[in-house]
Coordinates of C-alpha atoms in Angstrom, one line a residue:
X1 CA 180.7 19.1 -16.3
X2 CA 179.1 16.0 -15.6
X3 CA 180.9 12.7 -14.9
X4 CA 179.4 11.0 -12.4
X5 CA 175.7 9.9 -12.2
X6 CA 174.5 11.6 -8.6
X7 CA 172.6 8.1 -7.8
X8 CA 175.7 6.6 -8.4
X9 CA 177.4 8.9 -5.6
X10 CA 174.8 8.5 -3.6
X11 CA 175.4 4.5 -3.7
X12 CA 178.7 5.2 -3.1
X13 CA 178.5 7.3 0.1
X14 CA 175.9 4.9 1.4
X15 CA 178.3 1.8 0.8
X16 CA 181.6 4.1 2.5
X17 CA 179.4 4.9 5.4
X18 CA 178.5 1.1 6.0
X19 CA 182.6 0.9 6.2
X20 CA 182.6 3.8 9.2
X21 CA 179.5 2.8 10.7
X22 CA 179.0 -1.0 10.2
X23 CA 176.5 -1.0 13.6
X24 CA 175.7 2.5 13.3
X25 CA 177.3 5.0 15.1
X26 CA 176.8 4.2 18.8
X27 CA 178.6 8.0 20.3
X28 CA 175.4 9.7 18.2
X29 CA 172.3 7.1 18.7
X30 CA 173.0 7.3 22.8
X31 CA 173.0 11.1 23.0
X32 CA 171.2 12.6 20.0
X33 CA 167.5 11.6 20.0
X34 CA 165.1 10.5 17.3
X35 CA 163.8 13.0 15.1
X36 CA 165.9 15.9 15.8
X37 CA 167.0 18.0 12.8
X38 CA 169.7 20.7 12.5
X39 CA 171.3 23.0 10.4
X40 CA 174.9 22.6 9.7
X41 CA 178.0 24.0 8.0
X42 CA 181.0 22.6 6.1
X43 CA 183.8 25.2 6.2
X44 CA 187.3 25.1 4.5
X45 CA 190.3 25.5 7.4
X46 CA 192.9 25.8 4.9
X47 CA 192.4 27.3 1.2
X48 CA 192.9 25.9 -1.7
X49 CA 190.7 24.7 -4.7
X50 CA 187.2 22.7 -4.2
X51 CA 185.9 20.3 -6.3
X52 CA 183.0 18.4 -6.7
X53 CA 181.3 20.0 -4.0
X54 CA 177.9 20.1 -6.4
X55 CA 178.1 16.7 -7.3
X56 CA 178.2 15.9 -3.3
X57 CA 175.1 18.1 -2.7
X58 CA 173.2 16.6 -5.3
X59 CA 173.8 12.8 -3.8
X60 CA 173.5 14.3 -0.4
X61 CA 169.7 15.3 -1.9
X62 CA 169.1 11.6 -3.1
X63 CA 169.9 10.1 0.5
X64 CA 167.2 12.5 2.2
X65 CA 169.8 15.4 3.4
X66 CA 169.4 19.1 2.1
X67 CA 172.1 20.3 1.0
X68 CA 173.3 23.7 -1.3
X69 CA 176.5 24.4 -2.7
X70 CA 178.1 27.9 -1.6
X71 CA 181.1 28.0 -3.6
X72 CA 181.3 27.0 -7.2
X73 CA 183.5 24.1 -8.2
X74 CA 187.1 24.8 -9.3
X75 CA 186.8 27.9 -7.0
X76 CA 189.8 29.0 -5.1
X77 CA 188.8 29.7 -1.0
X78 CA 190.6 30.5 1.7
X79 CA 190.6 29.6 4.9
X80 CA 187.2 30.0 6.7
X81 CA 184.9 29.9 3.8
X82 CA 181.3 28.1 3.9
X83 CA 181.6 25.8 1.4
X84 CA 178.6 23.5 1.5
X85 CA 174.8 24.2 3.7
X86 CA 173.4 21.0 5.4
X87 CA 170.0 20.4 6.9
X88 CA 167.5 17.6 7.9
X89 CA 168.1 14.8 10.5
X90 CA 171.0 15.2 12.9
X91 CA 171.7 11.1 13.4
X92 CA 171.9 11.2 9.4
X93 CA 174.6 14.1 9.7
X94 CA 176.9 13.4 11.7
X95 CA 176.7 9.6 10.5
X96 CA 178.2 11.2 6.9
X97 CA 179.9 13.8 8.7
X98 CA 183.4 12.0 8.4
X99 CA 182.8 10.8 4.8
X100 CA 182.0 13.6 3.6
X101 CA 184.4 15.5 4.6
X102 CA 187.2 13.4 3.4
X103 CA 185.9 12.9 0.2
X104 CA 185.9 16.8 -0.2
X105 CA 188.9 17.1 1.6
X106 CA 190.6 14.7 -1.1
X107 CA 189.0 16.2 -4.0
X108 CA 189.8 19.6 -3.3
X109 CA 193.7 18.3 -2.3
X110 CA 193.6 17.3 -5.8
X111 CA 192.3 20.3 -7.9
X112 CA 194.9 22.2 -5.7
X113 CA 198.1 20.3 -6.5
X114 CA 196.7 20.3 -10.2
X115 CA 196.1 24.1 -10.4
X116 CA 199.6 24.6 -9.0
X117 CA 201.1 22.6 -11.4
X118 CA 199.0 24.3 -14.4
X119 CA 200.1 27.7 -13.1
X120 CA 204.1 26.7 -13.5
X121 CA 203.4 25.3 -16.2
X122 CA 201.5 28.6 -17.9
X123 CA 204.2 30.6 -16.8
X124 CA 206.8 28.8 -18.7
X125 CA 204.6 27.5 -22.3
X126 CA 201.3 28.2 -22.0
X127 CA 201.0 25.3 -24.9
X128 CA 201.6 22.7 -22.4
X129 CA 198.8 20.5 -21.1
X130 CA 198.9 19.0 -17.8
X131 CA 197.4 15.8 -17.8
X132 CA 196.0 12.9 -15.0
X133 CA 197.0 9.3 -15.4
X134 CA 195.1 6.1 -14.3
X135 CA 197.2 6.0 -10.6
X136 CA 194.1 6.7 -8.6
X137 CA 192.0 4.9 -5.9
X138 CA 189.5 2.2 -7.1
X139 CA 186.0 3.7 -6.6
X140 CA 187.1 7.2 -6.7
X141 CA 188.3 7.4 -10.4
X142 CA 185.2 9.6 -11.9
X143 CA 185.3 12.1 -9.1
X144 CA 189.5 12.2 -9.3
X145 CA 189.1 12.8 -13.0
X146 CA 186.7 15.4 -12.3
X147 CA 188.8 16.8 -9.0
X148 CA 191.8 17.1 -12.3
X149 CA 189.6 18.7 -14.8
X150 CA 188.4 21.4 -12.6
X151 CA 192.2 22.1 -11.3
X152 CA 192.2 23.0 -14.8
X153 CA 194.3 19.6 -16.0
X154 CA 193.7 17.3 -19.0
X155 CA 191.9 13.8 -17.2
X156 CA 193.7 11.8 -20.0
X157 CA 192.2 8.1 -20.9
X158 CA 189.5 7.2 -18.6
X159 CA 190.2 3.6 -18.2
X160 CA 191.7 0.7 -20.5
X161 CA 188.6 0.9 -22.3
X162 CA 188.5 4.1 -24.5
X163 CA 192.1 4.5 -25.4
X164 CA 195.2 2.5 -26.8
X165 CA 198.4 2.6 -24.7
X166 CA 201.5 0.5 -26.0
X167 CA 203.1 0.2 -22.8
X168 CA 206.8 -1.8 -21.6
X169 CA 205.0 -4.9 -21.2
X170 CA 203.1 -5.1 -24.2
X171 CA 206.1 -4.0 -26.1
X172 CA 207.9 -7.3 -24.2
X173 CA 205.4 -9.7 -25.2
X174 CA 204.9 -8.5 -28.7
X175 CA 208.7 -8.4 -29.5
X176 CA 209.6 -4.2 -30.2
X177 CA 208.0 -1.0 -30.3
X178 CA 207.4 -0.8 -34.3
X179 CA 205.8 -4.2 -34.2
X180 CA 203.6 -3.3 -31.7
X181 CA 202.7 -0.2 -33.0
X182 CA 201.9 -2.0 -36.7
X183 CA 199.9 -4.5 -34.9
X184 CA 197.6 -2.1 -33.0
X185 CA 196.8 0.4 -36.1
X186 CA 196.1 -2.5 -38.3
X187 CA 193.6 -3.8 -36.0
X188 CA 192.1 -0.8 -34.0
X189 CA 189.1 1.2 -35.6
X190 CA 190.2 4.4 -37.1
X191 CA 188.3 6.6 -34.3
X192 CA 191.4 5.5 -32.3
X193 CA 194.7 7.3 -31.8
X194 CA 197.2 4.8 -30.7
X195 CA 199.9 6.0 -27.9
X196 CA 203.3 4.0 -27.6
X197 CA 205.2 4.2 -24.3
X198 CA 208.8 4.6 -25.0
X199 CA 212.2 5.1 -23.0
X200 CA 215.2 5.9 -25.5
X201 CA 215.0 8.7 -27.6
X202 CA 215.6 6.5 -30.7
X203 CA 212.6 4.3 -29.6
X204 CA 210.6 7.5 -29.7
X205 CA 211.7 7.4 -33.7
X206 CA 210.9 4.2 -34.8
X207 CA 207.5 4.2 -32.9
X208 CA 206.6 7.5 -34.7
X209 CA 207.7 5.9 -38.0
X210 CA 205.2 3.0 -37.5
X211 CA 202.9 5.0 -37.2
X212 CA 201.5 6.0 -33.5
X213 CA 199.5 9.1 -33.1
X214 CA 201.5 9.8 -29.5
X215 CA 204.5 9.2 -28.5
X216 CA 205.1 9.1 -24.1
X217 CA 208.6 9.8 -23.6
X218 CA 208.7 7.5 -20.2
X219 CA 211.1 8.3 -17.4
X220 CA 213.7 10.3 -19.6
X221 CA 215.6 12.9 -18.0
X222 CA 215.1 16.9 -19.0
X223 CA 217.9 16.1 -21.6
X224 CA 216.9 12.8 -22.8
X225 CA 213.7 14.6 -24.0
X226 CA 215.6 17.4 -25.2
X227 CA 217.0 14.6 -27.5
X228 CA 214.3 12.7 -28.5
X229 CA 212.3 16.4 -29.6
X230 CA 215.6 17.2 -31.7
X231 CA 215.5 13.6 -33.4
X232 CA 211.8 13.9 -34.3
X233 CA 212.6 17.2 -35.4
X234 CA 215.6 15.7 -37.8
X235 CA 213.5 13.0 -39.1
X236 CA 210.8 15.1 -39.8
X237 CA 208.5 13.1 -37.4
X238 CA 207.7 16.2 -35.0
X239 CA 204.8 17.8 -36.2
X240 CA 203.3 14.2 -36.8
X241 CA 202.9 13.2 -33.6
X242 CA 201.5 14.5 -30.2
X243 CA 204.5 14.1 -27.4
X244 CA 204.0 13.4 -24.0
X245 CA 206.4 13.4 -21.4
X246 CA 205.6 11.4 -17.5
X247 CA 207.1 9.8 -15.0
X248 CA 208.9 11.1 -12.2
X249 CA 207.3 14.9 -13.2
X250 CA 206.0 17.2 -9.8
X251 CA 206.5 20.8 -9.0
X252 CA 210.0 20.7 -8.3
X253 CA 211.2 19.8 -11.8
X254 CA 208.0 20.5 -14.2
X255 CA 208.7 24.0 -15.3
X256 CA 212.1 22.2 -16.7
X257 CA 210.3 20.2 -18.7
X258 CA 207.9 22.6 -20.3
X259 CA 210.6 25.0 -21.4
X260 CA 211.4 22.1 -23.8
X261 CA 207.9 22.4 -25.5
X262 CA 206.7 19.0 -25.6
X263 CA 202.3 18.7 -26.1
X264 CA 201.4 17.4 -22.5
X265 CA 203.2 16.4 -19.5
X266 CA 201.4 14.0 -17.1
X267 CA 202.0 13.3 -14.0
X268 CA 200.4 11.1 -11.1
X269 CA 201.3 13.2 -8.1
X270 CA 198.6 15.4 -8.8
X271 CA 196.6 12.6 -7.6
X272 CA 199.2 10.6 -5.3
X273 CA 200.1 13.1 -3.3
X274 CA 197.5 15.6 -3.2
X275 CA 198.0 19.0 -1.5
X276 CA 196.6 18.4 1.9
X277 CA 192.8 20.5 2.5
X278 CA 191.4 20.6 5.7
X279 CA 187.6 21.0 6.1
X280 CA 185.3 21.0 9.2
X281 CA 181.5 20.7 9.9
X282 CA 179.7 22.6 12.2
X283 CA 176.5 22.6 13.8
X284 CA 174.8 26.4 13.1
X285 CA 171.0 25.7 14.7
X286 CA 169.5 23.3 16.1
X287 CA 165.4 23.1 14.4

């Protein structure tokens, strides 16, 4: 599962660890000495799911570190497991120690929350995707859709770029929902579904009428998209389009929602509120 070019990473790390260290890192240059290397240890102090640790390894490679995975990704590990080997120059380790360590941290908070909300919603319709949206961290968004996929979720659109979403403010400047909908099919190439964001179960209707592929029923209540389901279903619209219910979705109320059988329900606290994943690094031997 690749999504993120290592030398890209590595760019990345290099460009976080000139935000930590803008002068170096003055604690480890005045008591750690040129040219010593070590062997260390990155070790999980809470379980939950990791993510991306390979892709971290592999960058770690590119910026002169050794590194080796010792868990898969998407693994479940409990507290005290090795999750990552380190070698090569101590200054260079503990300068990435800290950014390391929280982007692993966040990762695996990530694929946690998401394979907990997978798991409620399996129980309940195993039909039911759980999907990402685009509510993530600039700079982070390949290895946060990645974090999702291996929790088991759906990533959902990328970016603005490879999908069409009619969203509330598009629908405001265009003038209503079926016009909007018209517009974009008429002009976007047929390798593209178009989605239409909608709040009233009736706007669900006219936008499957005009045509969209998927319908988002937006902020609706367990009973509002109870409604809009049984109106599709009337009109004969249901099994034309996919149905996606967001906003206000997390493990508290999720299960309530897939009992109603909608396609995919997305949510952004799997990557707002990640479940929190404590990590350490430790120093095995010094070389």
């Amino acid at each position: 599962m690749g999504f993120l070019d290592p030398h890209i990473l590595a760019s990345k790390i290099l460009e976080w660890v000139r935000e930590d260290a803008p002068f170096g890192d003055i604690t480890t240059e005045l008591l750690v000495p040129e040219g010593r290397s070590v062997e260390a240890v990155i070790i999980a102090k809470s379980s939950g799911v990791v993510a991306c640790v390979s892709d971290v390894a592999r960058a770690l490679k590119i910026l002169g570190l050794e590194a080796a995975p010792l868990v898969g990704d998407g693994e479940e590990v409990r507290r005290g497991t090795a999750v990552m080997k380190l070698g090569g120059d101590a200054r260079s380790i503990l300068l990435f120690e800290r950014t390391i360590l929280n982007i692993l941290m966040l990762l695996a908070g990530i694929a946690t929350k998401t394979r907990k909300i997978v798991d409620i919603v399996r129980s309940v319709n195993p039909r039911v995707r759980v999907a990402a949206t685009r509510k993530v961290v600039p700079g982070l968004r390949a290895l946060v859709k990645k974090a999702v996929a291996l929790g088991g979720g759906d990533t959902h659109r990328f970016s603005l770029s490879d999908a069409i979403l009619i969203k509330d403010n598009h629908i405001a400047i265009v003038g209503d929902v079926e016009k909007a909908v018209r517009l974009a099919k008429s002009r976007a190439s047929f390798a593209h579904k178009v989605e239409v964001e909608v709040t009233e179960p009736s706007d669900a209707v006219r936008a499957a009428r005009a045509g969209a592929d998927i319908v988002m029923l937006d902020n609706m209540s367990p009973s509002k998209v109870a409604e809009a389901l049984e109106l599709l279903k009337r009109e004969g619209l249901r099994d034309r389009v996919v149905v996606e219910v967001s906003g206000g979705i997390d493990e508290d109320n999720v299960a309530a929602y897939a009992k109603l059988d909608p396609d995919v329900i997305s949510t952004s606290v799997i990557t707002m509120k990640p479940e929190r994943v404590d990590m350490s690094l430790e120093i095995e031997r010094l070389l």
